């Protein structure tokens, strides 16, 4: 019994060993193609259709996936490995499969106003050389920027033009002109961005133009007036100056779900005021009342003349109109001039 | 959706008071819960607080209706009552007009009420007073404006208009797609 069991155990162990080995090696008709950089293995073997139909489909797919993964991992083990903090790490080669890009291709930048104009006129960019000859220093210097050739900002003497004011500072004039050009360029840049994004051009209406309209001037003045530390509160006004338009308060609404009881109270107060405003004497109503009295009286007279039994006192103008819901006729002989119960 | 401003509330109350007079107080101050007026898409809705809170979950452009629509503000900030307000006008109406069964249909088709169709009218109704129209069986049919005072009505010829039509319950069928 014991010997038998020992043999059995040995045989089983051998079998298990074989199975383990077998499980590492997977047989394939065609070799798999690997792209280890992407951890990708592609199996070009046609799937065994018959087996797929006979076997449980899930199980078949799972075993296929397991086999292919095993092959991929076998391949990974062939790579040079190292040990980093108790973990074995393989260095992956560069991926060979080209993957499609995640994001769409960026759109080209919208052309600036100048680019549009240049395209319309057929103006082409000309490449200028970077270095130019400086006659003063007798050497090649950069065309633009720091230490540029023929630098007019470095001149120590400027000739005053014949037409210019002799007391004018020509250096300051140059600096000012330069600053204005920079500012103008900056504005154009912002305008181009605004146009590309289809938003309102910044500062429109306030930018200096050669010919400003009346409305533009007005707007510029209003902006200037409110551009003080106290937001124009203490600014002087011209005698007949009109207040600027669109500068009023913005309307503000009560919260949708606020204090219901105060809302109710406000409405009740409003009703009270509305009630109080009603006129005490309503002329048309008084006249109507008078007319009705007369109607009633004449009706009673008519009935009295032919009738043998004239009813006195309470009657409702029955003969006159079927629609009349009789009021207490006799009681109200005198027209009451006041409306409502008080 | 928002509460009415003071001006809007005033316009609304002035219009309502033509039909129900000082009974508006009963609409504002109700013992059975909190009810309020809310403006949505130019229409005024009379809503209980509970429904209002539920409706806040729905975005403004998707919200079609809530509570009871009383009417709408025109672009010139006048207020027009809708037939849906009849449920609240009828019980509190101060001036009523009853229509004869024969003239009921004509009124429900959107026509004015003629003297011949007039069954009864509240005493002391003034000219241009807002009135609620009932059938002879006391079913509210709609509302309108008295074209003549009660006194003048008696002397009119039968084809004269007595009540100008404003809204009637036939609109539930005729204006089915716009009524909210």
Coordinates of C-alpha atoms in Angstrom, one line a residue:
Chain A
X1 CA 0.0 0.0 0.0
X2 CA 2.7 2.4 1.1
X3 CA 5.0 1.6 -1.9
X4 CA 2.1 1.9 -4.3
X5 CA 1.3 5.3 -2.8
X6 CA 4.9 6.4 -3.1
X7 CA 5.0 5.5 -6.8
X8 CA 1.7 7.2 -7.2
X9 CA 2.9 10.4 -5.6
X10 CA 6.0 10.3 -7.7
X11 CA 4.1 9.8 -10.9
X12 CA 1.7 12.6 -10.0
X13 CA 4.6 15.0 -9.2
X14 CA 6.2 14.2 -12.5
X15 CA 3.0 14.8 -14.3
X16 CA 2.5 18.1 -12.5
X17 CA 6.0 19.1 -13.4
X18 CA 5.4 18.4 -17.0
X19 CA 2.2 20.3 -16.9
X20 CA 3.9 23.3 -15.5
X21 CA 6.5 23.2 -18.2
X22 CA 3.9 22.7 -20.8
X23 CA 2.0 25.6 -19.5
X24 CA 4.9 27.9 -20.1
X25 CA 5.5 26.8 -23.7
X26 CA 2.6 27.4 -26.0
X27 CA 2.6 25.8 -29.5
X28 CA 1.5 28.0 -32.4
X29 CA 1.5 27.3 -36.1
X30 CA 2.7 30.7 -36.9
X31 CA 4.9 32.7 -34.7
X32 CA 3.2 35.7 -33.0
X33 CA 4.3 39.2 -33.9
X34 CA 5.4 41.2 -30.9
X35 CA 5.7 44.9 -30.4
X36 CA 7.1 45.0 -26.9
X37 CA 7.3 48.7 -26.7
X38 CA 3.5 48.8 -26.7
X39 CA 3.2 45.4 -24.9
X40 CA 1.4 44.2 -27.9
X41 CA 1.2 40.7 -29.4
X42 CA -0.7 40.0 -32.5
X43 CA -1.8 36.4 -33.3
X44 CA -2.1 35.7 -37.0
X45 CA -3.2 32.1 -36.6
X46 CA -6.8 31.5 -37.8
X47 CA -8.9 30.5 -34.8
X48 CA -9.9 26.8 -34.7
X49 CA -13.6 27.1 -35.7
X50 CA -14.5 23.5 -34.9
X51 CA -13.0 23.6 -31.5
X52 CA -14.6 26.9 -30.9
X53 CA -18.0 25.4 -31.7
X54 CA -17.5 22.2 -29.7
X55 CA -15.9 23.6 -26.7
X56 CA -17.5 26.1 -24.4
X57 CA -16.9 29.4 -26.2
X58 CA -15.9 31.3 -23.1
X59 CA -13.4 28.7 -22.1
X60 CA -11.9 28.5 -25.6
X61 CA -11.4 32.2 -25.8
X62 CA -10.0 32.4 -22.3
X63 CA -7.4 29.6 -23.0
X64 CA -6.5 31.4 -26.3
X65 CA -5.9 34.6 -24.5
X66 CA -4.0 32.9 -21.7
X67 CA -1.7 31.2 -24.3
X68 CA -1.0 34.4 -26.2
X69 CA -0.4 36.3 -23.0
X70 CA 2.0 33.6 -21.9
X71 CA 3.9 34.0 -25.1
X72 CA 4.1 37.8 -24.6
X73 CA 5.4 37.3 -21.1
X74 CA 7.9 34.8 -22.3
X75 CA 9.1 37.4 -24.8
X76 CA 9.3 40.0 -22.0
X77 CA 11.6 37.7 -20.0
X78 CA 14.0 37.6 -22.9
X79 CA 14.6 41.4 -22.5
X80 CA 17.4 42.6 -20.2
X81 CA 16.1 42.9 -16.7
X82 CA 17.3 44.7 -13.6
X83 CA 16.2 44.8 -10.0
X84 CA 14.9 48.1 -8.7
X85 CA 13.9 48.1 -5.0
X86 CA 13.0 44.4 -4.9
X87 CA 11.1 44.6 -8.2
X88 CA 12.3 43.1 -11.4
X89 CA 12.0 45.6 -14.2
X90 CA 12.5 45.0 -17.9
X91 CA 13.6 47.7 -20.2
X92 CA 11.2 47.9 -23.1
X93 CA 12.4 48.7 -26.6
X94 CA 10.8 51.6 -28.5
X95 CA 7.3 50.9 -29.8
X96 CA 7.2 49.9 -33.5
X97 CA 3.4 50.2 -34.1
X98 CA 2.2 53.6 -34.9
X99 CA -0.8 54.6 -32.9
X100 CA -3.4 57.1 -34.1
X101 CA -3.2 60.4 -32.2
X102 CA -5.6 60.9 -29.4
X103 CA -6.6 64.6 -30.1
X104 CA -7.6 66.0 -33.5
X105 CA -4.9 67.8 -35.5
X106 CA -4.7 71.4 -34.3
X107 CA -6.3 73.9 -36.6
X108 CA -4.1 76.5 -38.3
X109 CA -4.0 79.9 -36.7
X110 CA -6.4 82.4 -38.1
X111 CA -4.7 84.9 -40.4
X112 CA -4.1 88.3 -39.1
X113 CA -5.5 91.4 -40.8
X114 CA -2.1 92.1 -42.5
X115 CA -1.8 88.5 -43.6
X116 CA -5.3 88.7 -45.2
X117 CA -4.3 92.0 -46.9
X118 CA -1.0 90.6 -48.1
X119 CA -2.7 87.6 -49.6
X120 CA -5.2 89.8 -51.3
X121 CA -2.5 92.0 -52.8
X122 CA -0.1 89.1 -53.5
X123 CA 2.6 90.5 -51.2
X124 CA 5.2 87.9 -50.4
X125 CA 7.5 87.7 -47.5
X126 CA 11.1 88.5 -48.3
X127 CA 13.8 87.0 -46.3
X128 CA 16.3 89.7 -45.1
X129 CA 19.7 88.8 -44.0
X130 CA 20.3 88.8 -40.3
X131 CA 23.6 90.8 -40.4
X132 CA 24.1 94.1 -42.1
X133 CA 27.2 96.3 -42.5
X134 CA 27.5 99.1 -40.0
X135 CA 29.4 102.0 -41.7
X136 CA 30.2 103.8 -38.5
X137 CA 31.7 100.9 -36.6
X138 CA 33.0 99.2 -39.7
X139 CA 31.7 95.8 -38.8
X140 CA 28.8 93.4 -39.5
X141 CA 26.0 93.8 -36.9
X142 CA 22.6 92.5 -36.4
X143 CA 19.7 94.2 -38.2
X144 CA 17.5 94.4 -35.1
X145 CA 17.7 94.4 -31.3
X146 CA 20.5 94.9 -28.9
X147 CA 23.7 96.2 -30.5
X148 CA 22.1 96.6 -33.8
X149 CA 23.6 98.3 -36.8
X150 CA 22.8 102.0 -37.5
X151 CA 21.1 102.4 -34.1
X152 CA 19.2 105.7 -34.2
X153 CA 18.5 105.6 -30.4
X154 CA 22.3 105.8 -29.8
X155 CA 22.7 109.1 -31.7
X156 CA 24.0 111.8 -29.5
X157 CA 23.0 114.6 -31.8
X158 CA 19.8 115.1 -33.8
X159 CA 19.4 117.8 -36.4
X160 CA 16.3 119.9 -35.8
X161 CA 14.3 119.9 -39.0
X162 CA 13.7 123.3 -40.6
X163 CA 10.0 123.1 -40.2
X164 CA 10.0 121.9 -36.6
X165 CA 9.7 124.0 -33.4
X166 CA 13.3 124.8 -32.3
X167 CA 12.4 124.4 -28.6
X168 CA 11.0 120.9 -29.2
X169 CA 13.0 118.0 -27.6
X170 CA 13.8 115.8 -30.6
X171 CA 15.0 113.0 -28.4
X172 CA 11.7 112.9 -26.5
X173 CA 9.8 113.1 -29.7
X174 CA 11.5 110.0 -31.0
X175 CA 10.9 108.1 -27.8
X176 CA 7.3 109.1 -27.8
X177 CA 6.8 108.1 -31.4
X178 CA 8.4 104.7 -30.7
X179 CA 6.1 104.1 -27.7
X180 CA 3.1 105.0 -29.8
X181 CA 4.1 102.5 -32.5
X182 CA 4.5 99.8 -29.8
X183 CA 1.1 100.6 -28.4
X184 CA -0.5 100.6 -31.7
X185 CA 1.0 97.3 -32.6
X186 CA -0.2 95.8 -29.3
X187 CA -3.7 97.0 -30.0
X188 CA -3.5 95.4 -33.5
X189 CA -2.4 92.2 -31.9
X190 CA -5.3 92.2 -29.5
X191 CA -7.7 93.0 -32.3
X192 CA -6.4 90.1 -34.3
X193 CA -6.9 87.7 -31.4
X194 CA -10.4 89.1 -30.8
X195 CA -11.3 88.7 -34.5
X196 CA -10.0 85.1 -34.5
X197 CA -12.1 84.2 -31.5
X198 CA -15.1 86.2 -32.8
X199 CA -15.4 88.4 -29.7
X200 CA -15.8 92.1 -29.4
X201 CA -12.7 94.0 -30.4
X202 CA -11.2 95.5 -27.2
X203 CA -11.4 99.2 -26.6
X204 CA -13.6 99.8 -29.7
X205 CA -14.9 103.3 -29.6
X206 CA -12.3 104.6 -27.2
X207 CA -9.3 104.1 -29.4
X208 CA -7.9 107.2 -31.0
X209 CA -9.1 107.5 -34.5
X210 CA -8.5 110.1 -37.1
X211 CA -12.1 111.1 -37.3
X212 CA -14.2 110.3 -34.2
X213 CA -17.9 110.5 -34.5
X214 CA -20.1 112.4 -32.0
X215 CA -21.2 109.3 -30.3
X216 CA -17.6 108.0 -30.0
X217 CA -16.5 111.3 -28.5
X218 CA -19.4 111.2 -26.1
X219 CA -18.5 107.7 -25.0
X220 CA -14.9 108.5 -24.6
X221 CA -15.8 111.5 -22.5
X222 CA -18.1 109.5 -20.3
X223 CA -15.4 106.9 -19.7
X224 CA -12.9 109.5 -18.9
X225 CA -15.3 111.1 -16.4
X226 CA -15.9 107.9 -14.5
X227 CA -12.2 107.0 -14.5
X228 CA -11.4 108.9 -11.3
X229 CA -10.7 107.5 -7.9
X230 CA -14.3 108.2 -6.8
X231 CA -15.8 106.7 -10.1
X232 CA -16.8 110.2 -11.3
X233 CA -18.9 111.0 -8.3
X234 CA -17.5 114.5 -7.7
X235 CA -17.0 115.3 -11.4
X236 CA -18.3 118.7 -12.5
X237 CA -21.1 118.8 -15.0
X238 CA -21.8 121.1 -17.8
X239 CA -25.0 123.2 -17.3
X240 CA -27.2 121.3 -19.8
X241 CA -25.3 118.0 -19.8
X242 CA -27.5 114.9 -20.0
X243 CA -26.6 112.0 -17.8
X244 CA -25.0 109.1 -19.7
X245 CA -27.2 106.4 -21.1
X246 CA -27.0 102.8 -20.0
X247 CA -25.4 103.8 -16.7
X248 CA -28.4 103.2 -14.6
X249 CA -28.9 100.6 -12.0
X250 CA -29.3 97.1 -13.1
X251 CA -32.6 95.6 -12.1
X252 CA -32.5 93.1 -9.4
X253 CA -35.0 90.5 -8.5
X254 CA -36.0 88.9 -5.2
X255 CA -34.7 85.4 -4.7
X256 CA -36.9 82.7 -6.1
X257 CA -37.3 80.9 -2.8
X258 CA -36.8 83.5 -0.2
X259 CA -38.8 84.7 2.7
X260 CA -42.4 83.7 1.9
X261 CA -44.0 85.4 4.8
X262 CA -42.4 88.8 4.0
X263 CA -43.4 88.4 0.4
X264 CA -47.0 87.8 1.5
X265 CA -46.9 90.8 3.9
X266 CA -45.7 93.0 1.1
X267 CA -48.5 91.9 -1.2
X268 CA -51.1 92.4 1.5
X269 CA -49.7 95.9 2.2
X270 CA -49.9 96.7 -1.5
X271 CA -53.6 95.5 -1.6
X272 CA -54.3 97.7 1.4
X273 CA -52.9 100.8 -0.4
X274 CA -54.8 99.9 -3.6
X275 CA -58.0 99.6 -1.6
X276 CA -57.4 103.0 0.0
X277 CA -56.9 104.6 -3.4
X278 CA -60.4 103.8 -4.7
X279 CA -62.5 106.9 -5.0
X280 CA -65.1 107.4 -2.3
X281 CA -67.7 108.6 -4.8
X282 CA -68.1 106.7 -8.0
X283 CA -70.1 108.9 -10.3
X284 CA -71.2 106.3 -12.8
X285 CA -72.3 104.0 -10.0
X286 CA -74.2 106.8 -8.3
X287 CA -75.9 107.6 -11.6
X288 CA -76.7 104.0 -12.2
X289 CA -78.3 103.8 -8.8
X290 CA -80.3 106.9 -9.5
X291 CA -81.5 105.4 -12.8
X292 CA -82.5 102.2 -11.0
X293 CA -84.5 104.1 -8.4
X294 CA -86.3 105.9 -11.2
X295 CA -87.0 102.6 -13.0
X296 CA -88.4 101.1 -9.9
X297 CA -90.6 104.2 -9.2
X298 CA -92.0 104.4 -12.8
X299 CA -92.6 100.6 -12.7
X300 CA -94.6 100.9 -9.6
X301 CA -96.6 103.8 -11.0
X302 CA -97.5 101.8 -14.1
X303 CA -98.6 98.9 -12.1
X304 CA -100.6 101.1 -9.8
X305 CA -102.7 102.9 -12.5
X306 CA -104.3 99.8 -14.1
X307 CA -104.0 97.5 -11.1
X308 CA -106.7 97.1 -8.5
X309 CA -104.3 96.0 -5.8
X310 CA -101.2 98.2 -5.8
X311 CA -98.5 96.7 -3.9
X312 CA -96.7 99.1 -1.7
X313 CA -93.3 98.8 -0.2
X314 CA -91.2 95.9 -1.1
X315 CA -91.2 94.9 -4.7
X316 CA -88.6 94.0 -7.1
X317 CA -88.6 95.5 -10.6
X318 CA -90.1 92.3 -11.9
X319 CA -92.1 93.6 -14.8
X320 CA -89.2 95.5 -16.3
X321 CA -86.5 92.9 -16.8
X322 CA -86.3 89.2 -16.1
X323 CA -82.6 89.6 -15.7
X324 CA -82.8 92.1 -12.8
X325 CA -82.0 90.4 -9.6
X326 CA -84.1 92.4 -7.4
X327 CA -82.4 94.5 -4.9
X328 CA -84.4 95.7 -1.8
X329 CA -86.3 98.2 -3.9
X330 CA -88.2 100.2 -1.4
X331 CA -85.6 100.4 1.2
X332 CA -83.2 102.5 -0.8
X333 CA -85.2 105.4 -1.9
X334 CA -82.5 107.9 -1.4
X335 CA -79.5 107.3 -3.7
X336 CA -76.6 106.3 -1.6
X337 CA -73.6 108.1 -2.9
X338 CA -71.0 106.2 -1.1
X339 CA -69.6 103.1 -2.5
X340 CA -68.7 100.0 -0.6
X341 CA -69.4 99.2 3.0
X342 CA -67.4 101.2 5.5
Chain B
X1 CA -38.5 81.8 -12.9
X2 CA -38.6 84.7 -10.5
X3 CA -40.9 86.5 -8.1
X4 CA -42.8 89.4 -9.5
X5 CA -41.4 92.9 -9.1
X6 CA -43.5 95.5 -7.3
X7 CA -44.7 97.0 -10.5
X8 CA -45.7 93.7 -12.0
X9 CA -47.5 92.7 -8.8
X10 CA -49.5 95.9 -8.9
X11 CA -50.5 95.4 -12.5
X12 CA -51.5 91.8 -11.8
X13 CA -53.5 92.8 -8.7
X14 CA -55.2 95.6 -10.5
X15 CA -56.4 93.3 -13.2
X16 CA -57.5 90.6 -10.7
X17 CA -59.4 93.1 -8.6
X18 CA -61.6 93.9 -11.6
X19 CA -63.0 90.4 -11.2
X20 CA -62.7 89.5 -7.6
X21 CA -62.2 92.8 -5.9
X22 CA -60.7 92.6 -2.4
X23 CA -60.9 88.8 -2.5
X24 CA -57.4 88.8 -3.8
X25 CA -56.4 88.7 -0.2
X26 CA -57.8 85.2 0.1
X27 CA -55.5 84.2 -2.7
X28 CA -52.4 85.7 -1.1
X29 CA -53.1 84.7 2.4
X30 CA -54.3 81.2 2.4
X31 CA -54.9 79.1 5.5
X32 CA -54.0 75.8 3.7
X33 CA -50.4 76.5 2.9
X34 CA -48.1 79.0 1.3
X35 CA -49.0 80.1 -2.2
X36 CA -47.2 82.6 -4.3
X37 CA -47.0 84.2 -7.7
X38 CA -44.0 83.4 -9.9
X39 CA -43.0 84.7 -13.3
X40 CA -41.7 82.3 -15.9
X41 CA -41.5 83.0 -19.6
X42 CA -43.6 86.2 -19.1
X43 CA -46.4 84.1 -17.7
X44 CA -47.6 84.4 -14.1
X45 CA -48.1 81.2 -12.2
X46 CA -49.9 80.7 -9.0
X47 CA -48.0 78.0 -7.2
X48 CA -47.8 76.3 -3.9
X49 CA -44.5 76.6 -2.2
X50 CA -44.1 72.8 -2.3
X51 CA -44.5 72.6 -6.1
X52 CA -42.2 75.6 -6.5
X53 CA -39.4 73.9 -4.7
X54 CA -39.7 70.9 -6.8
X55 CA -39.8 73.0 -10.0
X56 CA -36.4 74.6 -9.1
X57 CA -34.8 71.4 -10.3
X58 CA -35.9 72.0 -13.8
X59 CA -33.9 74.4 -16.0
X60 CA -35.7 77.5 -17.1
X61 CA -35.8 76.7 -20.8
X62 CA -37.2 73.2 -20.2
X63 CA -39.9 74.3 -17.7
X64 CA -43.2 74.5 -19.5
X65 CA -45.6 75.1 -16.7
X66 CA -46.1 74.9 -13.0
X67 CA -49.0 75.5 -10.7
X68 CA -51.8 77.4 -12.3
X69 CA -51.1 79.9 -15.1
X70 CA -53.0 83.2 -14.4
X71 CA -52.0 84.9 -17.6
X72 CA -49.2 86.6 -19.3
X73 CA -47.5 90.0 -19.4
X74 CA -47.5 91.6 -22.8
X75 CA -44.4 93.2 -24.2
X76 CA -45.8 96.5 -23.1
X77 CA -46.1 95.2 -19.5
X78 CA -49.9 94.9 -19.6
X79 CA -51.4 91.8 -18.0
X80 CA -53.8 89.4 -19.9
X81 CA -55.7 86.8 -18.0
X82 CA -55.8 83.3 -19.4
X83 CA -58.7 80.9 -19.1
X84 CA -56.7 78.8 -16.7
X85 CA -57.2 81.5 -14.0
X86 CA -60.9 80.8 -14.1
X87 CA -60.6 78.2 -11.3
X88 CA -59.6 80.9 -9.0
X89 CA -61.7 83.7 -10.3
X90 CA -65.0 81.9 -10.3
X91 CA -65.4 81.1 -6.5
X92 CA -64.5 84.7 -5.6
X93 CA -66.2 86.6 -8.4
X94 CA -68.1 89.7 -7.4
X95 CA -70.0 90.3 -10.6
X96 CA -71.5 87.4 -12.4
X97 CA -73.4 86.9 -15.6
X98 CA -75.5 83.9 -16.4
X99 CA -76.0 82.8 -20.0
X100 CA -79.1 81.2 -21.4
X101 CA -78.5 77.6 -22.5
X102 CA -79.1 78.6 -26.1
X103 CA -76.4 81.2 -26.1
X104 CA -73.9 79.0 -24.2
X105 CA -72.4 77.5 -27.3
X106 CA -71.9 80.8 -29.0
X107 CA -70.0 82.1 -26.0
X108 CA -67.9 79.0 -25.9
X109 CA -67.0 79.5 -29.5
X110 CA -65.5 82.8 -28.6
X111 CA -68.3 85.2 -29.3
X112 CA -69.5 88.1 -27.2
X113 CA -72.7 87.7 -25.2
X114 CA -75.8 89.4 -26.7
X115 CA -78.7 90.7 -24.8
X116 CA -80.8 87.9 -26.2
X117 CA -78.5 85.3 -24.6
X118 CA -78.3 87.0 -21.2
X119 CA -80.0 85.0 -18.5
X120 CA -79.2 87.0 -15.4
X121 CA -76.7 89.6 -14.3
X122 CA -75.6 90.8 -10.9
X123 CA -77.3 93.9 -9.8
X124 CA -75.3 97.1 -9.9
X125 CA -72.8 95.9 -12.4
X126 CA -71.0 98.8 -13.9
X127 CA -70.0 99.4 -17.4
X128 CA -66.6 97.8 -18.2
X129 CA -66.7 95.8 -15.0
X130 CA -65.0 92.5 -15.2
X131 CA -67.5 89.7 -14.9
X132 CA -67.4 85.9 -14.7
X133 CA -69.8 84.1 -17.0
X134 CA -71.8 81.2 -15.8
X135 CA -74.2 78.8 -17.4
X136 CA -77.7 78.7 -16.0
X137 CA -76.7 75.6 -14.1
X138 CA -74.0 77.7 -12.3
X139 CA -71.1 76.1 -14.2
X140 CA -68.4 78.8 -14.8
X141 CA -67.8 79.2 -18.5
X142 CA -65.4 82.0 -18.8
X143 CA -65.0 85.7 -18.1
X144 CA -65.3 89.0 -19.9
X145 CA -66.1 92.6 -19.5
X146 CA -69.6 94.1 -19.1
X147 CA -70.3 96.3 -22.2
X148 CA -73.3 97.9 -20.5
X149 CA -74.3 98.5 -16.9
X150 CA -77.2 96.5 -15.5
X151 CA -79.5 99.5 -15.9
X152 CA -78.6 100.1 -19.5
X153 CA -79.0 96.4 -20.3
X154 CA -82.7 96.6 -19.7
X155 CA -83.2 99.1 -22.5
X156 CA -80.9 97.5 -25.0
X157 CA -82.3 95.8 -28.1
X158 CA -81.8 92.0 -28.1
X159 CA -78.9 92.0 -30.6
X160 CA -76.7 94.4 -28.6
X161 CA -73.6 93.2 -27.0
X162 CA -73.9 93.0 -23.3
X163 CA -70.6 91.3 -22.3
X164 CA -67.4 91.4 -24.2
X165 CA -65.8 88.0 -24.4
X166 CA -62.3 87.7 -23.0
X167 CA -61.8 84.0 -22.3
X168 CA -63.9 80.9 -22.2
X169 CA -63.4 77.2 -21.4
X170 CA -63.6 76.4 -25.1
X171 CA -60.1 77.7 -25.3
X172 CA -58.9 74.5 -23.7
X173 CA -59.7 72.9 -27.0
X174 CA -59.1 75.8 -29.4
X175 CA -55.8 76.9 -27.9
X176 CA -54.7 73.5 -26.7
X177 CA -51.1 73.9 -27.9
X178 CA -50.4 77.3 -26.4
X179 CA -52.2 77.2 -23.2
X180 CA -50.0 76.3 -20.2

